[in-house]
mmCIF file of N, CA and C in Angstrom:
data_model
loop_
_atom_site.group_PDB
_atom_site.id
_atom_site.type_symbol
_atom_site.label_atom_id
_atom_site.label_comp_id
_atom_site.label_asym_id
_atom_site.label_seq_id
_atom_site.Cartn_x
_atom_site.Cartn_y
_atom_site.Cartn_z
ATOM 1 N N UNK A 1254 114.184 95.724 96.296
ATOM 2 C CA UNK A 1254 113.044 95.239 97.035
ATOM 3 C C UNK A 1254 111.802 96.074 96.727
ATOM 4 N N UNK A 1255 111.283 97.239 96.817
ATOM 5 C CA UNK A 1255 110.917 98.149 96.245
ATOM 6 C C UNK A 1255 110.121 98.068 95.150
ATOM 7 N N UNK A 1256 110.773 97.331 93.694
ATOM 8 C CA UNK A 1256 110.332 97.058 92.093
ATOM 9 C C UNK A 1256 109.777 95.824 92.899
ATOM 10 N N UNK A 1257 110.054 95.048 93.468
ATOM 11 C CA UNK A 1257 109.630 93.653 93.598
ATOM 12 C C UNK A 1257 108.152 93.850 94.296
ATOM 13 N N UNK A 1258 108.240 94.658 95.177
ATOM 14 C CA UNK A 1258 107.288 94.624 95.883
ATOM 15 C C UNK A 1258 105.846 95.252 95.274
ATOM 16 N N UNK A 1259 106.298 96.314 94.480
ATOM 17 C CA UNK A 1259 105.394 97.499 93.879
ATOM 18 C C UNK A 1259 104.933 96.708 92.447
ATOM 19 N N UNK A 1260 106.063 95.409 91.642
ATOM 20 C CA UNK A 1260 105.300 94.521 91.031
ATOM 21 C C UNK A 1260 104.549 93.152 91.008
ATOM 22 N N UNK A 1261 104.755 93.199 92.777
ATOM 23 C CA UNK A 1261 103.732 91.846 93.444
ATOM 24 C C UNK A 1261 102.214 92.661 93.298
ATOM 25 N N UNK A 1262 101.930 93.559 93.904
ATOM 26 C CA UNK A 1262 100.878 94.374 94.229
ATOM 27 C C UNK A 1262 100.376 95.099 92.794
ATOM 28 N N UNK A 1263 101.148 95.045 91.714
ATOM 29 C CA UNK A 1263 100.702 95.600 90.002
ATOM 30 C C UNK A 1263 100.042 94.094 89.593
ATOM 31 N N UNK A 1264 100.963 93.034 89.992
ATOM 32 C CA UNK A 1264 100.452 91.658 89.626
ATOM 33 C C UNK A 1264 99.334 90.787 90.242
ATOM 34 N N UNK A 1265 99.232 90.702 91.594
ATOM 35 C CA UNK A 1265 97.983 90.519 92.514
ATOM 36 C C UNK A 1265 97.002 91.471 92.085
ATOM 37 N N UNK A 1266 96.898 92.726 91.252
ATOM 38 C CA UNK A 1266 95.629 93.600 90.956
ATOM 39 C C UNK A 1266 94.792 93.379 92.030
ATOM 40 N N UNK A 1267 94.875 93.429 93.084
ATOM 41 C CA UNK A 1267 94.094 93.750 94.165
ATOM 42 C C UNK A 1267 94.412 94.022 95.845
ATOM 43 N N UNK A 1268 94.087 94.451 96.254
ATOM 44 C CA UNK A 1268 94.446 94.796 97.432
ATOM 45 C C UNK A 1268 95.227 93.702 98.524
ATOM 46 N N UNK A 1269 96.253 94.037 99.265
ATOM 47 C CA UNK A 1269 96.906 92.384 99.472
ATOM 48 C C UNK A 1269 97.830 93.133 100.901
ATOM 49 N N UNK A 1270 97.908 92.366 101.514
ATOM 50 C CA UNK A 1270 99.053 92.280 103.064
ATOM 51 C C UNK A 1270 100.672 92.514 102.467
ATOM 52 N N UNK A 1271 101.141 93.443 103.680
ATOM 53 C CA UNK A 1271 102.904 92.955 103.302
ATOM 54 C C UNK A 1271 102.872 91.683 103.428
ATOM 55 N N UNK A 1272 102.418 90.665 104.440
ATOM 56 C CA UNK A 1272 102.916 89.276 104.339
ATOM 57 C C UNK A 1272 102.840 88.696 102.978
ATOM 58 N N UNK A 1273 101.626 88.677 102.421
ATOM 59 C CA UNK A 1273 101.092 88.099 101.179
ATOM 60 C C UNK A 1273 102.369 88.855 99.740
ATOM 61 N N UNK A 1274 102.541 90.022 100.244
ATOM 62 C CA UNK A 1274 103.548 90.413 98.952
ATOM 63 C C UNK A 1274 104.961 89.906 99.626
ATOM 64 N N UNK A 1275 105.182 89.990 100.653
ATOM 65 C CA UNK A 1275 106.149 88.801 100.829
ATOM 66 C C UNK A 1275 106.500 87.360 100.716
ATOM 67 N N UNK A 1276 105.424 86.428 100.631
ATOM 68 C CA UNK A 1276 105.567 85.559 100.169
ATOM 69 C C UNK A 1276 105.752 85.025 98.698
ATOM 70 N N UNK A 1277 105.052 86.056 98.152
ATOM 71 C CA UNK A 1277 104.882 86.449 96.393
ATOM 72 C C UNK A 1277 106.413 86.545 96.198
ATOM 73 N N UNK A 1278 106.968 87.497 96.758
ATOM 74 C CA UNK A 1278 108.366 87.974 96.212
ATOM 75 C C UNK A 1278 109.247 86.782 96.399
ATOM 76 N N UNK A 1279 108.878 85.745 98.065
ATOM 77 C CA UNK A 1279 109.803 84.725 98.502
ATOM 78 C C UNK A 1279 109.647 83.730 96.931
ATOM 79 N N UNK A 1280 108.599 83.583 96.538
ATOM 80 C CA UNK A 1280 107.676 82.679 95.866
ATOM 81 C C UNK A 1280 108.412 82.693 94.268
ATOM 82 N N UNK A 1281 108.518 84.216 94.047
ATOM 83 C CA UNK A 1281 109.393 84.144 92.458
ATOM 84 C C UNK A 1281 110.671 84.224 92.508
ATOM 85 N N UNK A 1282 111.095 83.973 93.709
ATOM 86 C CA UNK A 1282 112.699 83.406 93.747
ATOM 87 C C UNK A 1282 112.852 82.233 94.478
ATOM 88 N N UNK A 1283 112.104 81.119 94.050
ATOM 89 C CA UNK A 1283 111.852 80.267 94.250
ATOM 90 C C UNK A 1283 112.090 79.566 95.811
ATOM 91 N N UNK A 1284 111.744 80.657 96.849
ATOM 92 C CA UNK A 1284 112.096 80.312 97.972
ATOM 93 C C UNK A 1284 110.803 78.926 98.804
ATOM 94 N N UNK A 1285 111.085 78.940 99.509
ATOM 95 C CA UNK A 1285 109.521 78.117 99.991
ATOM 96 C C UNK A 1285 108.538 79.151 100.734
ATOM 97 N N UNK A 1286 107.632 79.337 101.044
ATOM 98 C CA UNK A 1286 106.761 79.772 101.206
ATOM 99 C C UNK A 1286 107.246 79.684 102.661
ATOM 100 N N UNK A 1287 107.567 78.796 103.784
ATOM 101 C CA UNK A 1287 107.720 78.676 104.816
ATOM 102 C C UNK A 1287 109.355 78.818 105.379
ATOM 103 N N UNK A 1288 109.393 79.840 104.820
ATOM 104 C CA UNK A 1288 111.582 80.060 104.943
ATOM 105 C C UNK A 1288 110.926 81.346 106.382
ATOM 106 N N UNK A 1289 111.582 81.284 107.004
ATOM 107 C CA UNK A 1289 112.194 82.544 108.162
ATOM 108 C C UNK A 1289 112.122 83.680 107.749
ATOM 109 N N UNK A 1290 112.705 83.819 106.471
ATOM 110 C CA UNK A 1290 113.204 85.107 106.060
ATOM 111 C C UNK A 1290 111.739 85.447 106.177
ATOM 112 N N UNK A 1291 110.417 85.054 105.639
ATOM 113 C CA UNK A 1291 109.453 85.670 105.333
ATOM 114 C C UNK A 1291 109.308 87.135 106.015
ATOM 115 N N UNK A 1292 109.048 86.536 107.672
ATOM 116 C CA UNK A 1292 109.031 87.424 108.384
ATOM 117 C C UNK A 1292 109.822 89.315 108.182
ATOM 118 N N UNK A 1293 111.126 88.932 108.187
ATOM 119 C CA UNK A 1293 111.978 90.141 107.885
ATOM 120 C C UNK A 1293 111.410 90.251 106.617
ATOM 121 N N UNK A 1294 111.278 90.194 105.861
ATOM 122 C CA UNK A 1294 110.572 90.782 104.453
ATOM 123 C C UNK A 1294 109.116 91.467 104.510
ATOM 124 N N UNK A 1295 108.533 90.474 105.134
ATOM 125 C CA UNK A 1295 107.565 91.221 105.085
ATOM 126 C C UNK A 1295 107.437 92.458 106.199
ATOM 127 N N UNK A 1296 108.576 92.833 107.523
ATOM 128 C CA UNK A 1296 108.783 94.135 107.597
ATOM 129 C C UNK A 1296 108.658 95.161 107.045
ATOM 130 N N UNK A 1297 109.601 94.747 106.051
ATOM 131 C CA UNK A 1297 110.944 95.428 105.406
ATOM 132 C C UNK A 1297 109.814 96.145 104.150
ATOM 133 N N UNK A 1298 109.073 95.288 103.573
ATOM 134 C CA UNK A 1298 107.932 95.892 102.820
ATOM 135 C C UNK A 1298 106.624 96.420 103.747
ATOM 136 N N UNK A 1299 106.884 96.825 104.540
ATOM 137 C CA UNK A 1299 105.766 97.384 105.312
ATOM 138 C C UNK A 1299 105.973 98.950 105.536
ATOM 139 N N UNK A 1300 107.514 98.622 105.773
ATOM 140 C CA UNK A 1300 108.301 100.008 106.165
ATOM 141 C C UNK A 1300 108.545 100.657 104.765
ATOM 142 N N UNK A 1301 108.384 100.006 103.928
ATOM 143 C CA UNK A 1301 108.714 100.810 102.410
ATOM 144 C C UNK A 1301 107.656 101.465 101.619
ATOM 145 N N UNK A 1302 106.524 100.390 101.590
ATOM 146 C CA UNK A 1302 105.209 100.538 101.417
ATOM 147 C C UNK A 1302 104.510 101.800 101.971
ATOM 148 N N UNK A 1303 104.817 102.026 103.340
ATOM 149 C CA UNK A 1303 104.444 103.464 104.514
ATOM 150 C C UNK A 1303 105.103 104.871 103.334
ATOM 151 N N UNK A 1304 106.524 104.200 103.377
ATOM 152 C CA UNK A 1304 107.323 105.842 102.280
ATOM 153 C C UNK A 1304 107.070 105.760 101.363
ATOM 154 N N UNK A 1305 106.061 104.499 100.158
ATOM 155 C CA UNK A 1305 105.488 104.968 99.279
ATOM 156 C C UNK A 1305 103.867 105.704 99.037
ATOM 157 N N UNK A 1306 103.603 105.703 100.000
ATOM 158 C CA UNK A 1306 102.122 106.684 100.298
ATOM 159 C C UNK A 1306 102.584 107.969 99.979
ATOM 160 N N UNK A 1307 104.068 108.610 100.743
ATOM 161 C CA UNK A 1307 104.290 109.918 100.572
ATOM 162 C C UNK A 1307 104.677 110.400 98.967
ATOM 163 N N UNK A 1308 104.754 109.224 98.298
ATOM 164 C CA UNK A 1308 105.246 109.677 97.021
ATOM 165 C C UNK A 1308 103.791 109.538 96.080
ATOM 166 N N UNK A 1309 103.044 108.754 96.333
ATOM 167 C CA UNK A 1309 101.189 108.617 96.026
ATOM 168 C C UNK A 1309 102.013 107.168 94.836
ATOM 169 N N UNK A 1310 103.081 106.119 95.356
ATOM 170 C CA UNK A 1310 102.820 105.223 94.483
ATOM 171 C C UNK A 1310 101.567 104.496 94.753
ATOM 172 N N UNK A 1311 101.305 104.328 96.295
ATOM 173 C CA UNK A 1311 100.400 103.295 97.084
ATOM 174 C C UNK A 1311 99.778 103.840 98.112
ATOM 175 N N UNK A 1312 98.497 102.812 98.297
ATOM 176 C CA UNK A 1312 97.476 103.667 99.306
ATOM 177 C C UNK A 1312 97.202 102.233 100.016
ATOM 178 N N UNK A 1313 96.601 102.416 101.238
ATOM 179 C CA UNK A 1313 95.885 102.011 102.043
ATOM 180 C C UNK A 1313 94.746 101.469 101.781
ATOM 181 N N UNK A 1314 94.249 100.346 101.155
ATOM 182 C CA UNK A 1314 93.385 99.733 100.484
ATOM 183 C C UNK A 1314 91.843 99.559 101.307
ATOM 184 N N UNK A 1315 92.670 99.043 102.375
ATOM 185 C CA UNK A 1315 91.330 98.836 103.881
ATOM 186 C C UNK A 1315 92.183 98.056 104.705
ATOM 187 N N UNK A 1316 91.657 97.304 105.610
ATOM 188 C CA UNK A 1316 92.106 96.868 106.999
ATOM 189 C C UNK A 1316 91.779 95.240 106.054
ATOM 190 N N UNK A 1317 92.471 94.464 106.929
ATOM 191 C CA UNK A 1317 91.791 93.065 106.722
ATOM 192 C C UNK A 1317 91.641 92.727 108.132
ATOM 193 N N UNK A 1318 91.961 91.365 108.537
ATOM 194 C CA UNK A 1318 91.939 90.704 109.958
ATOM 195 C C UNK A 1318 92.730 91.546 110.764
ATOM 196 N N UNK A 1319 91.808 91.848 112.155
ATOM 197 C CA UNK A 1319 92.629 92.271 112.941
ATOM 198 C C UNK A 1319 93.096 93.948 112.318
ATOM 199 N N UNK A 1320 94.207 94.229 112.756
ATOM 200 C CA UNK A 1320 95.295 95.297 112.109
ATOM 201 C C UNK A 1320 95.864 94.749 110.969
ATOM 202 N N UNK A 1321 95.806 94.166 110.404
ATOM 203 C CA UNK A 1321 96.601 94.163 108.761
ATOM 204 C C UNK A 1321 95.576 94.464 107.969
ATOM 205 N N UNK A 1322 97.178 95.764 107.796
ATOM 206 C CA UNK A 1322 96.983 96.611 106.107
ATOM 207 C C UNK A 1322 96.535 95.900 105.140
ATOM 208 N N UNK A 1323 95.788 96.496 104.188
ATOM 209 C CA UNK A 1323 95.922 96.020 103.098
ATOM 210 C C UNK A 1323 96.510 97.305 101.655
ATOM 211 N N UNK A 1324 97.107 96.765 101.215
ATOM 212 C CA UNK A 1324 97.825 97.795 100.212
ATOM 213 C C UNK A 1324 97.332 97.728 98.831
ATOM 214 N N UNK A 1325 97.665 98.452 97.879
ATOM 215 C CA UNK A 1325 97.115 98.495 96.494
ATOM 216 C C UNK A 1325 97.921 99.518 95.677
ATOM 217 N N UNK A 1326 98.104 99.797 94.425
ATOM 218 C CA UNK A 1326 98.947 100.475 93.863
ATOM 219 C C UNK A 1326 98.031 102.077 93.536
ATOM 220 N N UNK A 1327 98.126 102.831 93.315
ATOM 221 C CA UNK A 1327 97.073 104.121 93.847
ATOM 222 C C UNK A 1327 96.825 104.007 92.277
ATOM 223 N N UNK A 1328 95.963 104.209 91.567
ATOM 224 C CA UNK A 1328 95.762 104.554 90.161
ATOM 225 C C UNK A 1328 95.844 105.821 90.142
#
């Protein structure tokens, strides 16, 4: 989950939501865009995304709507 996620956010080249890299990831395994799972995924990359700051893969891009993150791959 991890490679998937860290190459939604190399591939979007721009700053983007766990939801949005969750749907990306639902999206190249040809899920539908509107499956359940979304939700738990896009957790699941929120909580992973947080422990890749400590390693400097990814940063904190800015805020979008509301409280959602936006993420980006740190150059």
């Amino acid at each position: 989950m991890t490679a998937a996620a860290l190459a939604v956010l190399r591939d979007l080249n721009r700053p983007a939501s766990s939801a949005e890299c969750a749907r990306a990831m639902l999206a190249a395994k040809g899920i539908d865009d509107d499956d359940p799972m979304q939700g738990q995924i896009s957790t699941q990359v929120t909580a992973l995304l947080w422990q890749k700051i400590g390693s400097g893969q990814v940063r904190r891009a800015a805020n979008g709507d509301g409280r959602q993150v936006l993420w980006e791959i740190a150059r």
